[in-house]
Amino acid sequence: MDEMRAREVLTAAGLPDGAELLALGENAVFGVGDLVVKVGRDATHHPELRERAEREVAVARWLADSGVPAVRAAESPARLVEGHPVTLWHRLPGAVRPSEPRDLAPLLTQIHALPAPDHFTLPRRELLGGVERWLRLAGDAIDPADADYLRGRRDGFAKAAAALTPHLTPGPLHGDALPRNVHVTPDGPVLVDLETFSADLREHDLVVLALSRDRYGLPAPAYDAFTEAYGWDVRTWEGCAVLRGARETASCAWVSQHAPANPRALEEFRRRVASLREDDPEVRWYPF
């Protein structure tokens, strides 16, 4: 996905010229007046991308009906424009301050209290599902022994995760529960980015911040504020190490796909794999 192609899709969708590019990653995200438009990658040969966009719109409607503060879809269903899924969203007012972990906790509490939706099915949280694709994209840029090591970890943690006894009742979860996916409006925190909603072990949502504390430099007081607001620290659960290990494995493999074109990504990939091989949980991981 690049900006030029995304703008071509916007034009084909009949949306006004002069859209403001807000983000470019897995999706291209544009501001168009009072709307935000997300243009997904070409789904011609990847129908799961269209399904994901359609499910995100359904999730938004379900959360609205359930009274959960979250971004609201401006149109349903998702469009398919020249092979690309396109979704329209009501633009939120400007943030009054940066989001913090404590803002995430009450939103997760509401989500974790919800039963499964009636009119559509949420998928399992396939945390390790992309590992093979990412390693293939890395190709010869990474050491084959490192790729095999991550494949072995993937298989081991997938088996271990399937045998876990949860502390929380399984059900709907966000799937990528980080402060960056919360927007603090004048009326309070609102959840955004609903693509990874799943139905699985809710502990997945809590391990994300535990790993942020241990690997990515989230200050301990900020993490403690989150656990106090949520009411439980997932690190006290015996299954935490398994979900943490699975997420670390996926995070390493995700970085690997950028190694062929980005020397910093290759360096960071090697750092991460080395810390896993040495079983050192305190080595800091960095963005690249």
mmCIF file of C-alpha atoms in Angstrom:
data_model
loop_
_atom_site.group_PDB
_atom_site.id
_atom_site.type_symbol
_atom_site.label_atom_id
_atom_site.label_comp_id
_atom_site.label_asym_id
_atom_site.label_seq_id
_atom_site.Cartn_x
_atom_site.Cartn_y
_atom_site.Cartn_z
ATOM 1 C CA MET A 1 0.000 0.000 0.000
ATOM 2 C CA ASP A 2 1.351 3.415 -0.946
ATOM 3 C CA GLU A 3 -0.217 6.859 -0.800
ATOM 4 C CA MET A 4 -0.552 7.268 -4.567
ATOM 5 C CA ARG A 5 -2.500 4.048 -4.976
ATOM 6 C CA ALA A 6 -4.664 4.828 -1.967
ATOM 7 C CA ARG A 7 -5.578 8.220 -3.427
ATOM 8 C CA GLU A 8 -6.529 6.542 -6.708
ATOM 9 C CA VAL A 9 -8.914 4.334 -4.731
ATOM 10 C CA LEU A 10 -10.384 7.384 -3.001
ATOM 11 C CA THR A 11 -11.065 8.988 -6.376
ATOM 12 C CA ALA A 12 -12.638 5.793 -7.701
ATOM 13 C CA ALA A 13 -14.858 5.729 -4.597
ATOM 14 C CA GLY A 14 -16.180 9.183 -5.497
ATOM 15 C CA LEU A 15 -14.692 10.880 -2.444
ATOM 16 C CA PRO A 16 -13.523 14.505 -2.596
ATOM 17 C CA ASP A 17 -10.020 15.478 -3.652
ATOM 18 C CA GLY A 18 -7.635 17.002 -1.147
ATOM 19 C CA ALA A 19 -7.991 14.330 1.544
ATOM 20 C CA GLU A 20 -5.505 14.659 4.403
ATOM 21 C CA LEU A 21 -3.289 11.601 4.910
ATOM 22 C CA LEU A 22 -3.445 10.733 8.619
ATOM 23 C CA ALA A 23 -1.579 7.425 8.682
ATOM 24 C CA LEU A 24 -0.024 4.948 6.279
ATOM 25 C CA GLY A 25 0.554 1.398 7.414
ATOM 26 C CA GLU A 26 -1.577 -1.691 7.143
ATOM 27 C CA ASN A 27 -4.233 0.744 5.884
ATOM 28 C CA ALA A 28 -4.060 4.218 4.388
ATOM 29 C CA VAL A 29 -6.115 6.509 6.615
ATOM 30 C CA PHE A 30 -7.392 9.859 5.346
ATOM 31 C CA GLY A 31 -9.325 12.746 6.808
ATOM 32 C CA VAL A 32 -12.120 13.912 4.504
ATOM 33 C CA GLY A 33 -14.103 16.680 6.158
ATOM 34 C CA ASP A 34 -16.045 15.198 9.053
ATOM 35 C CA LEU A 35 -15.105 11.676 8.002
ATOM 36 C CA VAL A 36 -12.116 9.372 8.306
ATOM 37 C CA VAL A 37 -11.648 6.954 5.412
ATOM 38 C CA LYS A 38 -9.619 3.756 5.694
ATOM 39 C CA VAL A 39 -8.337 2.201 2.471
ATOM 40 C CA GLY A 40 -7.183 -1.372 2.927
ATOM 41 C CA ARG A 41 -4.672 -3.374 0.935
ATOM 42 C CA ASP A 42 -5.748 -5.067 -2.295
ATOM 43 C CA ALA A 43 -8.031 -7.932 -1.314
ATOM 44 C CA THR A 44 -8.270 -9.483 -4.783
ATOM 45 C CA HIS A 45 -6.174 -12.466 -3.767
ATOM 46 C CA HIS A 46 -6.661 -12.039 -0.021
ATOM 47 C CA PRO A 47 -10.401 -12.193 0.711
ATOM 48 C CA GLU A 48 -9.656 -12.193 4.429
ATOM 49 C CA LEU A 49 -8.814 -8.489 4.116
ATOM 50 C CA ARG A 50 -12.305 -7.699 2.869
ATOM 51 C CA GLU A 51 -13.799 -9.898 5.582
ATOM 52 C CA ARG A 52 -11.739 -8.053 8.199
ATOM 53 C CA ALA A 53 -13.005 -4.659 6.999
ATOM 54 C CA GLU A 54 -16.614 -5.851 6.963
ATOM 55 C CA ARG A 55 -16.200 -7.287 10.453
ATOM 56 C CA GLU A 56 -14.696 -4.036 11.765
ATOM 57 C CA VAL A 57 -17.813 -2.141 10.662
ATOM 58 C CA ALA A 58 -20.024 -4.799 12.277
ATOM 59 C CA VAL A 59 -17.998 -4.539 15.495
ATOM 60 C CA ALA A 60 -18.474 -0.760 15.537
ATOM 61 C CA ARG A 61 -22.261 -1.135 15.245
ATOM 62 C CA TRP A 62 -22.283 -3.793 17.970
ATOM 63 C CA LEU A 63 -20.228 -1.624 20.342
ATOM 64 C CA ALA A 64 -22.545 1.329 19.681
ATOM 65 C CA ASP A 65 -25.562 -0.815 20.540
ATOM 66 C CA SER A 66 -23.730 -2.036 23.662
ATOM 67 C CA GLY A 67 -22.915 1.476 24.869
ATOM 68 C CA VAL A 68 -19.128 1.105 24.630
ATOM 69 C CA PRO A 69 -17.333 4.375 23.749
ATOM 70 C CA ALA A 70 -15.734 3.557 20.408
ATOM 71 C CA VAL A 71 -15.302 5.032 16.965
ATOM 72 C CA ARG A 72 -18.541 4.861 14.961
ATOM 73 C CA ALA A 73 -18.893 3.726 11.357
ATOM 74 C CA ALA A 74 -20.457 6.303 9.037
ATOM 75 C CA GLU A 75 -21.482 3.734 6.453
ATOM 76 C CA SER A 76 -22.353 0.060 6.337
ATOM 77 C CA PRO A 77 -21.330 -2.287 4.837
ATOM 78 C CA ALA A 78 -17.699 -1.787 3.813
ATOM 79 C CA ARG A 79 -17.143 -0.872 0.163
ATOM 80 C CA LEU A 80 -14.945 -2.783 -2.252
ATOM 81 C CA VAL A 81 -13.315 -0.314 -4.652
ATOM 82 C CA GLU A 82 -10.998 -1.639 -7.364
ATOM 83 C CA GLY A 83 -10.257 -4.600 -5.141
ATOM 84 C CA HIS A 84 -9.575 -2.528 -2.005
ATOM 85 C CA PRO A 85 -11.852 -2.527 1.062
ATOM 86 C CA VAL A 86 -12.874 1.022 1.982
ATOM 87 C CA THR A 87 -14.590 1.975 5.221
ATOM 88 C CA LEU A 88 -15.966 5.362 6.349
ATOM 89 C CA TRP A 89 -15.936 6.567 9.959
ATOM 90 C CA HIS A 90 -17.202 9.577 11.884
ATOM 91 C CA ARG A 91 -14.230 11.766 12.714
ATOM 92 C CA LEU A 92 -13.587 12.206 16.426
ATOM 93 C CA PRO A 93 -12.933 15.632 17.963
ATOM 94 C CA GLY A 94 -9.332 16.511 18.688
ATOM 95 C CA ALA A 95 -7.682 14.728 21.592
ATOM 96 C CA VAL A 96 -7.534 16.776 24.791
ATOM 97 C CA ARG A 97 -4.340 14.974 25.859
ATOM 98 C CA PRO A 98 -2.270 11.900 24.973
ATOM 99 C CA SER A 99 -3.831 8.617 26.032
ATOM 100 C CA GLU A 100 -2.402 6.645 28.949
ATOM 101 C CA PRO A 101 -2.669 3.007 30.059
ATOM 102 C CA ARG A 102 -5.183 3.985 32.749
ATOM 103 C CA ASP A 103 -7.520 5.256 29.992
ATOM 104 C CA LEU A 104 -7.540 1.813 28.412
ATOM 105 C CA ALA A 105 -8.572 -0.110 31.533
ATOM 106 C CA PRO A 106 -12.255 0.944 31.811
ATOM 107 C CA LEU A 107 -12.781 0.342 28.089
ATOM 108 C CA LEU A 108 -11.407 -3.180 28.407
ATOM 109 C CA THR A 109 -13.566 -3.749 31.477
ATOM 110 C CA GLN A 110 -16.658 -2.952 29.408
ATOM 111 C CA ILE A 111 -15.557 -5.115 26.471
ATOM 112 C CA HIS A 112 -14.671 -8.027 28.731
ATOM 113 C CA ALA A 113 -18.147 -7.914 30.260
ATOM 114 C CA LEU A 114 -19.880 -8.319 26.889
ATOM 115 C CA PRO A 115 -21.307 -11.594 25.606
ATOM 116 C CA ALA A 116 -20.540 -12.634 22.042
ATOM 117 C CA PRO A 117 -22.464 -10.640 19.400
ATOM 118 C CA ASP A 118 -25.627 -12.203 18.007
ATOM 119 C CA HIS A 119 -25.444 -11.235 14.338
ATOM 120 C CA PHE A 120 -21.862 -12.057 13.383
ATOM 121 C CA THR A 121 -19.030 -14.263 14.572
ATOM 122 C CA LEU A 122 -15.757 -13.026 15.997
ATOM 123 C CA PRO A 123 -12.684 -15.096 15.038
ATOM 124 C CA ARG A 124 -10.157 -16.625 17.394
ATOM 125 C CA ARG A 125 -7.153 -14.458 18.261
ATOM 126 C CA GLU A 126 -4.621 -15.915 15.826
ATOM 127 C CA LEU A 127 -1.609 -14.244 17.390
ATOM 128 C CA LEU A 128 0.861 -16.591 15.690
ATOM 129 C CA GLY A 129 -0.976 -16.862 12.389
ATOM 130 C CA GLY A 130 1.263 -14.401 10.530
ATOM 131 C CA VAL A 131 4.619 -15.847 11.606
ATOM 132 C CA GLU A 132 5.214 -17.966 8.516
ATOM 133 C CA ARG A 133 4.180 -15.212 6.098
ATOM 134 C CA TRP A 134 6.467 -12.676 7.783
ATOM 135 C CA LEU A 135 9.432 -15.065 7.801
ATOM 136 C CA ARG A 136 8.909 -15.830 4.117
ATOM 137 C CA LEU A 137 8.901 -12.117 3.355
ATOM 138 C CA ALA A 138 12.201 -11.807 5.237
ATOM 139 C CA GLY A 139 13.746 -14.398 2.954
ATOM 140 C CA ASP A 140 17.541 -14.514 2.840
ATOM 141 C CA ALA A 141 17.901 -11.268 4.793
ATOM 142 C CA ILE A 142 17.765 -13.184 8.061
ATOM 143 C CA ASP A 143 19.724 -16.176 9.289
ATOM 144 C CA PRO A 144 17.812 -19.382 8.394
ATOM 145 C CA ALA A 145 18.645 -20.707 11.853
ATOM 146 C CA ASP A 146 16.812 -17.748 13.401
ATOM 147 C CA ALA A 147 13.780 -18.382 11.181
ATOM 148 C CA ASP A 148 13.739 -22.062 12.199
ATOM 149 C CA TYR A 149 14.110 -21.079 15.843
ATOM 150 C CA LEU A 150 11.043 -18.837 15.626
ATOM 151 C CA ARG A 151 9.058 -21.535 13.848
ATOM 152 C CA GLY A 152 9.887 -23.905 16.688
ATOM 153 C CA ARG A 153 8.797 -21.333 19.262
ATOM 154 C CA ARG A 154 5.591 -20.715 17.317
ATOM 155 C CA ASP A 155 4.677 -24.394 17.337
ATOM 156 C CA GLY A 156 5.547 -24.823 20.997
ATOM 157 C CA PHE A 157 3.642 -21.799 22.210
ATOM 158 C CA ALA A 158 0.632 -22.566 20.011
ATOM 159 C CA LYS A 159 0.366 -25.969 21.660
ATOM 160 C CA ALA A 160 0.901 -24.545 25.140
ATOM 161 C CA ALA A 161 -1.664 -21.771 24.622
ATOM 162 C CA ALA A 162 -4.298 -24.282 23.549
ATOM 163 C CA ALA A 163 -3.910 -26.046 26.903
ATOM 164 C CA LEU A 164 -4.201 -22.964 29.140
ATOM 165 C CA THR A 165 -6.789 -22.653 31.870
ATOM 166 C CA PRO A 166 -7.975 -19.021 31.797
ATOM 167 C CA HIS A 167 -8.519 -16.857 34.853
ATOM 168 C CA LEU A 168 -11.062 -14.676 33.044
ATOM 169 C CA THR A 169 -14.146 -15.939 31.241
ATOM 170 C CA PRO A 170 -13.255 -16.239 27.516
ATOM 171 C CA GLY A 171 -15.149 -13.980 25.140
ATOM 172 C CA PRO A 172 -14.829 -10.769 23.117
ATOM 173 C CA LEU A 173 -11.541 -8.882 23.338
ATOM 174 C CA HIS A 174 -9.892 -6.009 21.503
ATOM 175 C CA GLY A 175 -6.802 -7.911 20.360
ATOM 176 C CA ASP A 176 -4.351 -4.982 20.240
ATOM 177 C CA ALA A 177 -4.994 -3.299 23.570
ATOM 178 C CA LEU A 178 -2.496 -0.450 23.645
ATOM 179 C CA PRO A 179 -2.904 3.222 24.630
ATOM 180 C CA ARG A 180 -2.294 4.227 20.991
ATOM 181 C CA ASN A 181 -5.699 2.696 20.224
ATOM 182 C CA VAL A 182 -7.461 5.043 22.630
ATOM 183 C CA HIS A 183 -8.414 8.627 21.725
ATOM 184 C CA VAL A 184 -9.158 10.936 24.665
ATOM 185 C CA THR A 185 -12.009 13.234 23.584
ATOM 186 C CA PRO A 186 -13.560 16.058 25.646
ATOM 187 C CA ASP A 187 -16.171 13.487 26.721
ATOM 188 C CA GLY A 188 -13.626 10.856 27.737
ATOM 189 C CA PRO A 189 -11.576 7.983 26.262
ATOM 190 C CA VAL A 190 -12.842 6.340 23.076
ATOM 191 C CA LEU A 191 -11.615 3.070 21.598
ATOM 192 C CA VAL A 192 -10.331 3.110 18.014
ATOM 193 C CA ASP A 193 -8.912 0.546 15.575
ATOM 194 C CA LEU A 194 -11.359 -2.335 15.863
ATOM 195 C CA GLU A 195 -9.799 -4.647 13.261
ATOM 196 C CA THR A 196 -8.341 -7.145 15.713
ATOM 197 C CA PHE A 197 -11.506 -7.794 17.728
ATOM 198 C CA SER A 198 -11.663 -11.494 18.537
ATOM 199 C CA ALA A 199 -13.327 -14.024 20.823
ATOM 200 C CA ASP A 200 -10.743 -15.901 22.844
ATOM 201 C CA LEU A 201 -8.810 -15.708 26.106
ATOM 202 C CA ARG A 202 -9.310 -12.194 27.397
ATOM 203 C CA GLU A 203 -5.897 -12.390 29.002
ATOM 204 C CA HIS A 204 -4.532 -11.597 25.520
ATOM 205 C CA ASP A 205 -5.609 -7.981 26.050
ATOM 206 C CA LEU A 206 -3.749 -7.725 29.341
ATOM 207 C CA VAL A 207 -0.501 -9.418 28.335
ATOM 208 C CA VAL A 208 0.031 -6.649 25.764
ATOM 209 C CA LEU A 209 0.705 -4.039 28.455
ATOM 210 C CA ALA A 210 2.634 -6.462 30.660
ATOM 211 C CA LEU A 211 4.998 -6.983 27.733
ATOM 212 C CA SER A 212 5.125 -3.231 27.139
ATOM 213 C CA ARG A 213 6.301 -2.819 30.721
ATOM 214 C CA ASP A 214 8.993 -5.483 30.450
ATOM 215 C CA ARG A 215 10.235 -4.975 26.888
ATOM 216 C CA TYR A 216 9.271 -1.570 25.553
ATOM 217 C CA GLY A 217 9.928 0.749 28.464
ATOM 218 C CA LEU A 218 6.428 1.435 29.786
ATOM 219 C CA PRO A 219 7.069 2.967 33.235
ATOM 220 C CA ALA A 220 6.099 0.745 36.151
ATOM 221 C CA PRO A 221 3.795 3.415 37.704
ATOM 222 C CA ALA A 222 1.832 3.659 34.447
ATOM 223 C CA TYR A 223 1.442 -0.115 34.354
ATOM 224 C CA ASP A 224 0.403 -0.172 38.016
ATOM 225 C CA ALA A 225 -2.227 2.500 37.321
ATOM 226 C CA PHE A 226 -3.603 0.280 34.565
ATOM 227 C CA THR A 227 -3.816 -2.859 36.719
ATOM 228 C CA GLU A 228 -5.376 -0.898 39.571
ATOM 229 C CA ALA A 229 -8.032 0.509 37.248
ATOM 230 C CA TYR A 230 -8.711 -2.888 35.668
ATOM 231 C CA GLY A 231 -8.671 -4.712 38.988
ATOM 232 C CA TRP A 232 -6.219 -7.517 38.207
ATOM 233 C CA ASP A 233 -2.593 -7.998 37.178
ATOM 234 C CA VAL A 234 -2.259 -10.689 34.508
ATOM 235 C CA ARG A 235 1.323 -11.340 35.633
ATOM 236 C CA THR A 236 -0.083 -13.203 38.654
ATOM 237 C CA TRP A 237 -1.670 -15.770 36.300
ATOM 238 C CA GLU A 238 0.370 -18.900 35.602
ATOM 239 C CA GLY A 239 -0.502 -18.746 31.914
ATOM 240 C CA CYS A 240 0.982 -15.267 31.463
ATOM 241 C CA ALA A 241 4.409 -16.581 30.437
ATOM 242 C CA VAL A 242 2.829 -18.637 27.649
ATOM 243 C CA LEU A 243 0.887 -15.755 26.073
ATOM 244 C CA ARG A 244 3.858 -13.459 26.572
ATOM 245 C CA GLY A 245 6.130 -15.952 24.803
ATOM 246 C CA ALA A 246 3.668 -16.272 21.941
ATOM 247 C CA ARG A 247 3.432 -12.506 21.539
ATOM 248 C CA GLU A 248 7.211 -12.100 21.672
ATOM 249 C CA THR A 249 7.569 -14.736 18.962
ATOM 250 C CA ALA A 250 5.037 -12.973 16.753
ATOM 251 C CA SER A 251 6.689 -9.592 17.365
ATOM 252 C CA CYS A 252 10.092 -10.926 16.291
ATOM 253 C CA ALA A 253 8.676 -12.457 13.133
ATOM 254 C CA TRP A 254 6.790 -9.252 12.311
ATOM 255 C CA VAL A 255 10.025 -7.260 12.438
ATOM 256 C CA SER A 256 11.761 -9.790 10.173
ATOM 257 C CA GLN A 257 9.615 -8.886 7.139
ATOM 258 C CA HIS A 258 11.165 -5.396 7.128
ATOM 259 C CA ALA A 259 14.753 -6.653 7.280
ATOM 260 C CA PRO A 260 15.367 -6.902 3.485
ATOM 261 C CA ALA A 261 14.942 -3.148 2.990
ATOM 262 C CA ASN A 262 15.691 -1.717 6.427
ATOM 263 C CA PRO A 263 19.065 -2.235 8.179
ATOM 264 C CA ARG A 264 17.640 -0.959 11.455
ATOM 265 C CA ALA A 265 14.909 -3.586 11.310
ATOM 266 C CA LEU A 266 17.510 -6.303 10.738
ATOM 267 C CA GLU A 267 19.510 -5.067 13.732
ATOM 268 C CA GLU A 268 16.401 -5.008 15.900
ATOM 269 C CA PHE A 269 15.370 -8.471 14.705
ATOM 270 C CA ARG A 270 18.754 -9.865 15.721
ATOM 271 C CA ARG A 271 18.547 -8.137 19.101
ATOM 272 C CA ARG A 272 15.149 -9.637 19.799
ATOM 273 C CA VAL A 273 16.029 -13.155 18.719
ATOM 274 C CA ALA A 274 19.225 -13.072 20.776
ATOM 275 C CA SER A 275 17.289 -12.042 23.880
ATOM 276 C CA LEU A 276 14.901 -14.961 23.366
ATOM 277 C CA ARG A 277 17.707 -17.447 22.783
ATOM 278 C CA GLU A 278 19.434 -16.234 25.954
ATOM 279 C CA ASP A 279 16.136 -16.348 27.868
ATOM 280 C CA ASP A 280 16.660 -12.773 29.032
ATOM 281 C CA PRO A 281 13.235 -11.186 29.624
ATOM 282 C CA GLU A 282 14.649 -7.753 30.468
ATOM 283 C CA VAL A 283 16.460 -6.876 27.230
ATOM 284 C CA ARG A 284 14.817 -3.704 25.916
ATOM 285 C CA TRP A 285 13.192 -3.882 22.473
ATOM 286 C CA TYR A 286 12.971 -0.782 20.294
ATOM 287 C CA PRO A 287 10.934 0.499 17.356
ATOM 288 C CA PHE A 288 12.912 0.950 14.167
#
